[in-house]
PDB file of C-alpha atoms in Angstrom:
ATOM      1  CA  MET A  17      -3.760  -3.973  -2.403  1.00  0.00           C
ATOM      2  CA  ALA A  18      -2.274  -7.314  -3.327  1.00  0.00           C
ATOM      3  CA  ARG A  19      -1.122  -8.968  -0.144  1.00  0.00           C
ATOM      4  CA  ASN A  20       0.104 -12.517   0.011  1.00  0.00           C
ATOM      5  CA  LYS A  21      -2.944 -13.245   2.170  1.00  0.00           C
ATOM      6  CA  ASP A  22      -6.477 -11.916   1.535  1.00  0.00           C
ATOM      7  CA  PRO A  23      -5.770  -9.459  -1.319  1.00  0.00           C
ATOM      8  CA  PHE A  24      -8.327  -6.796  -2.091  1.00  0.00           C
ATOM      9  CA  MET A  25      -8.844  -3.890  -4.470  1.00  0.00           C
ATOM     10  CA  LEU A  26     -10.200  -0.643  -3.059  1.00  0.00           C
ATOM     11  CA  THR A  27     -11.364   1.707  -5.808  1.00  0.00           C
ATOM     12  CA  LYS A  28     -12.648   5.264  -5.665  1.00  0.00           C
ATOM     13  CA  ASN A  29     -15.955   5.781  -7.489  1.00  0.00           C
ATOM     14  CA  PRO A  30     -15.650   8.918  -9.650  1.00  0.00           C
ATOM     15  CA  GLY A  31     -18.521  11.315  -9.135  1.00  0.00           C
ATOM     16  CA  LYS A  32     -19.842   9.455  -6.089  1.00  0.00           C
ATOM     17  CA  THR A  33     -20.035  10.682  -2.507  1.00  0.00           C
ATOM     18  CA  GLY A  34     -20.902   9.401   0.938  1.00  0.00           C
ATOM     19  CA  ASP A  35     -21.298   5.657   1.302  1.00  0.00           C
ATOM     20  CA  GLU A  36     -20.701   5.183  -2.434  1.00  0.00           C
ATOM     21  CA  LEU A  37     -17.336   7.020  -2.576  1.00  0.00           C
ATOM     22  CA  TRP A  38     -15.327   3.768  -2.352  1.00  0.00           C
ATOM     23  CA  LYS A  39     -15.978   0.240  -3.529  1.00  0.00           C
ATOM     24  CA  LEU A  40     -14.242  -3.084  -3.104  1.00  0.00           C
ATOM     25  CA  SER A  41     -13.679  -4.390  -6.625  1.00  0.00           C
ATOM     26  CA  LYS A  42     -12.117  -7.581  -5.315  1.00  0.00           C
ATOM     27  CA  PRO A  43     -13.682  -9.489  -3.736  1.00  0.00           C
ATOM     28  CA  THR A  44     -16.896  -8.616  -5.501  1.00  0.00           C
ATOM     29  CA  GLY A  45     -19.987  -8.130  -3.406  1.00  0.00           C
ATOM     30  CA  ALA A  46     -18.146  -6.826  -0.331  1.00  0.00           C
ATOM     31  CA  LYS A  47     -18.743  -3.238   0.779  1.00  0.00           C
ATOM     32  CA  PRO A  48     -15.993  -1.113   2.331  1.00  0.00           C
ATOM     33  CA  ASP A  49     -16.174   0.841   5.562  1.00  0.00           C
ATOM     34  CA  ILE A  50     -15.993   4.366   4.078  1.00  0.00           C
ATOM     35  CA  SER A  51     -14.170   5.898   7.060  1.00  0.00           C
ATOM     36  CA  LYS A  52     -11.500   3.190   6.908  1.00  0.00           C
ATOM     37  CA  ALA A  53     -11.172   3.562   3.127  1.00  0.00           C
ATOM     38  CA  ASN A  54     -10.722   7.327   3.532  1.00  0.00           C
ATOM     39  CA  ALA A  55      -8.111   6.757   6.245  1.00  0.00           C
ATOM     40  CA  ILE A  56      -6.117   4.353   4.061  1.00  0.00           C
ATOM     41  CA  ALA A  57      -6.159   6.843   1.174  1.00  0.00           C
ATOM     42  CA  GLY A  58      -5.041   9.645   3.509  1.00  0.00           C
ATOM     43  CA  PHE A  59      -2.218   7.579   4.986  1.00  0.00           C
ATOM     44  CA  PHE A  60      -1.055   6.601   1.513  1.00  0.00           C
ATOM     45  CA  HIS A  61      -1.143  10.229   0.366  1.00  0.00           C
ATOM     46  CA  GLU A  62       1.130  11.246   3.270  1.00  0.00           C
ATOM     47  CA  TRP A  63       3.688   8.468   2.780  1.00  0.00           C
ATOM     48  CA  LYS A  64       7.333   9.428   2.668  1.00  0.00           C
ATOM     49  CA  ALA A  65      10.423   7.285   2.412  1.00  0.00           C
ATOM     50  CA  GLN A  66      12.754   7.782   5.372  1.00  0.00           C
ATOM     51  CA  ARG A  67      15.908   7.301   3.311  1.00  0.00           C
ATOM     52  CA  TYR A  68      17.567   5.122   0.716  1.00  0.00           C
ATOM     53  CA  ALA A  69      18.500   1.638   1.822  1.00  0.00           C
ATOM     54  CA  GLU A  70      22.212   0.920   1.969  1.00  0.00           C
ATOM     55  CA  ASP A  71      21.707  -2.355   0.131  1.00  0.00           C
ATOM     56  CA  ASN A  72      19.840  -1.980  -3.163  1.00  0.00           C
ATOM     57  CA  LEU A  73      19.648  -5.697  -3.869  1.00  0.00           C
ATOM     58  CA  PRO A  74      15.968  -6.659  -4.100  1.00  0.00           C
ATOM     59  CA  LYS A  75      16.609 -10.194  -2.845  1.00  0.00           C
ATOM     60  CA  THR A  76      18.417  -8.978   0.287  1.00  0.00           C
ATOM     61  CA  ALA A  77      15.582  -6.507   0.978  1.00  0.00           C
ATOM     62  CA  GLY A  78      12.890  -9.170   0.571  1.00  0.00           C
ATOM     63  CA  LEU A  79      11.603  -7.541  -2.615  1.00  0.00           C
ATOM     64  CA  ASP A  80      12.035 -10.620  -4.789  1.00  0.00           C
ATOM     65  CA  LYS A  81       8.982 -12.018  -2.940  1.00  0.00           C
ATOM     66  CA  PRO A  82       7.156  -8.905  -1.676  1.00  0.00           C
ATOM     67  CA  SER A  83       4.702  -9.198   1.203  1.00  0.00           C
ATOM     68  CA  ALA A  84       2.412  -6.672  -0.501  1.00  0.00           C
ATOM     69  CA  VAL A  85       2.079  -4.839  -3.804  1.00  0.00           C
ATOM     70  CA  ILE A  86       0.203  -1.551  -3.803  1.00  0.00           C
ATOM     71  CA  SER A  87      -0.874   0.167  -7.007  1.00  0.00           C
ATOM     72  CA  ALA A  88      -2.374   3.627  -7.110  1.00  0.00           C
ATOM     73  CA  LYS A  89      -3.748   5.277 -10.227  1.00  0.00           C
ATOM     74  CA  SER A  90      -3.562   9.012 -10.659  1.00  0.00           C
ATOM     75  CA  LYS A  91      -6.361  11.216 -11.926  1.00  0.00           C
ATOM     76  CA  VAL A  92      -4.007  11.834 -14.836  1.00  0.00           C
ATOM     77  CA  PRO A  93      -4.671   9.101 -17.435  1.00  0.00           C
ATOM     78  CA  GLY A  94      -1.848   6.590 -17.736  1.00  0.00           C
ATOM     79  CA  HIS A  95      -0.103   7.574 -14.480  1.00  0.00           C
ATOM     80  CA  THR A  96       0.205   4.727 -11.997  1.00  0.00           C
ATOM     81  CA  CYS A  97       2.516   4.108  -9.067  1.00  0.00           C
ATOM     82  CA  THR A  98       3.261   0.558  -7.970  1.00  0.00           C
ATOM     83  CA  LEU A  99       5.021  -0.078  -4.684  1.00  0.00           C
ATOM     84  CA  LYS A 100       6.431  -3.419  -3.596  1.00  0.00           C
ATOM     85  CA  ILE A 101       6.787  -3.929   0.136  1.00  0.00           C
ATOM     86  CA  GLY A 102       9.687  -6.158   1.112  1.00  0.00           C
ATOM     87  CA  GLY A 103      11.077  -7.285   4.437  1.00  0.00           C
ATOM     88  CA  GLU A 104      11.759  -5.409   7.637  1.00  0.00           C
ATOM     89  CA  SER A 105      15.017  -3.578   8.181  1.00  0.00           C
ATOM     90  CA  PRO A 106      17.449  -5.038  10.747  1.00  0.00           C
ATOM     91  CA  ASP A 107      16.286  -2.492  13.365  1.00  0.00           C
ATOM     92  CA  LYS A 108      12.631  -3.583  12.754  1.00  0.00           C
ATOM     93  CA  GLY A 109      11.589   0.096  12.430  1.00  0.00           C
ATOM     94  CA  ASN A 110      11.264   0.222   8.635  1.00  0.00           C
ATOM     95  CA  TYR A 111      10.301  -1.847   5.617  1.00  0.00           C
ATOM     96  CA  TYR A 112      12.151  -1.998   2.328  1.00  0.00           C
ATOM     97  CA  VAL A 113      10.094  -0.549  -0.536  1.00  0.00           C
ATOM     98  CA  ILE A 114      10.704  -0.239  -4.256  1.00  0.00           C
ATOM     99  CA  ALA A 115       8.642   2.025  -6.528  1.00  0.00           C
ATOM    100  CA  ASN A 116       7.789   1.272 -10.168  1.00  0.00           C
ATOM    101  CA  ASN A 117      10.606  -1.298 -10.427  1.00  0.00           C
ATOM    102  CA  GLN A 118      13.198   1.480 -10.190  1.00  0.00           C
ATOM    103  CA  PRO A 119      16.687   0.494  -9.014  1.00  0.00           C
ATOM    104  CA  ASN A 120      16.553   2.440  -5.723  1.00  0.00           C
ATOM    105  CA  VAL A 121      15.349   0.694  -2.579  1.00  0.00           C
ATOM    106  CA  TYR A 122      13.816   2.926   0.086  1.00  0.00           C
ATOM    107  CA  LEU A 123      13.148   2.563   3.777  1.00  0.00           C
ATOM    108  CA  VAL A 124       9.611   3.473   4.882  1.00  0.00           C
ATOM    109  CA  ALA A 125       8.580   3.576   8.540  1.00  0.00           C
ATOM    110  CA  LYS A 126       6.908   0.384   9.732  1.00  0.00           C
ATOM    111  CA  THR A 127       4.047   2.396  11.230  1.00  0.00           C
ATOM    112  CA  ASP A 128       3.316   3.961   7.816  1.00  0.00           C
ATOM    113  CA  ILE A 129       3.293   0.562   6.109  1.00  0.00           C
ATOM    114  CA  ASP A 130       1.140  -1.022   8.807  1.00  0.00           C
ATOM    115  CA  ARG A 131      -1.534   1.687   8.471  1.00  0.00           C
ATOM    116  CA  ILE A 132      -2.198   0.907   4.806  1.00  0.00           C
ATOM    117  CA  THR A 133      -1.461  -2.815   4.538  1.00  0.00           C
ATOM    118  CA  VAL A 134      -4.572  -3.760   6.466  1.00  0.00           C
ATOM    119  CA  LYS A 135      -6.416  -7.039   6.168  1.00  0.00           C
ATOM    120  CA  LEU A 136      -9.590  -7.277   4.117  1.00  0.00           C
ATOM    121  CA  ASP A 137     -11.710  -7.800   7.243  1.00  0.00           C
ATOM    122  CA  GLU A 138     -10.412  -4.481   8.613  1.00  0.00           C
ATOM    123  CA  VAL A 139     -11.673  -2.492   5.621  1.00  0.00           C
ATOM    124  CA  LYS A 140     -14.984  -4.280   5.012  1.00  0.00           C
ATOM    125  CA  ALA A 141     -18.154  -2.699   6.346  1.00  0.00           C
ATOM    126  CA  LYS A 142     -19.603  -4.544   9.308  1.00  0.00           C
TER     127      LYS A 142
END
């Protein structure tokens, strides 16, 4: 999760379980709260775009300077999805999102974005 403020990288440990299932690769030395890491992964897995944005111009949608960039790697080697989170829609209920630098701009519910774009302190183990 590359946010403009306090970026972090949450990585799943292959073959690990329990408290070792997830690790924080960045910053090094920090340990994640496993239940929060699982929740973020679940929310991300259930994400769905509400609809296409009427304006596909990245600058208008705030995607020229995204507030967050989320990359997820698949279990399939070489398959990665990168999402850029732009600004809020005029009704404040959605964010503009672009996937893998494709030309289409999507609207994703603000509540869905807010559940996975957490701050580092929210995912670190206490």
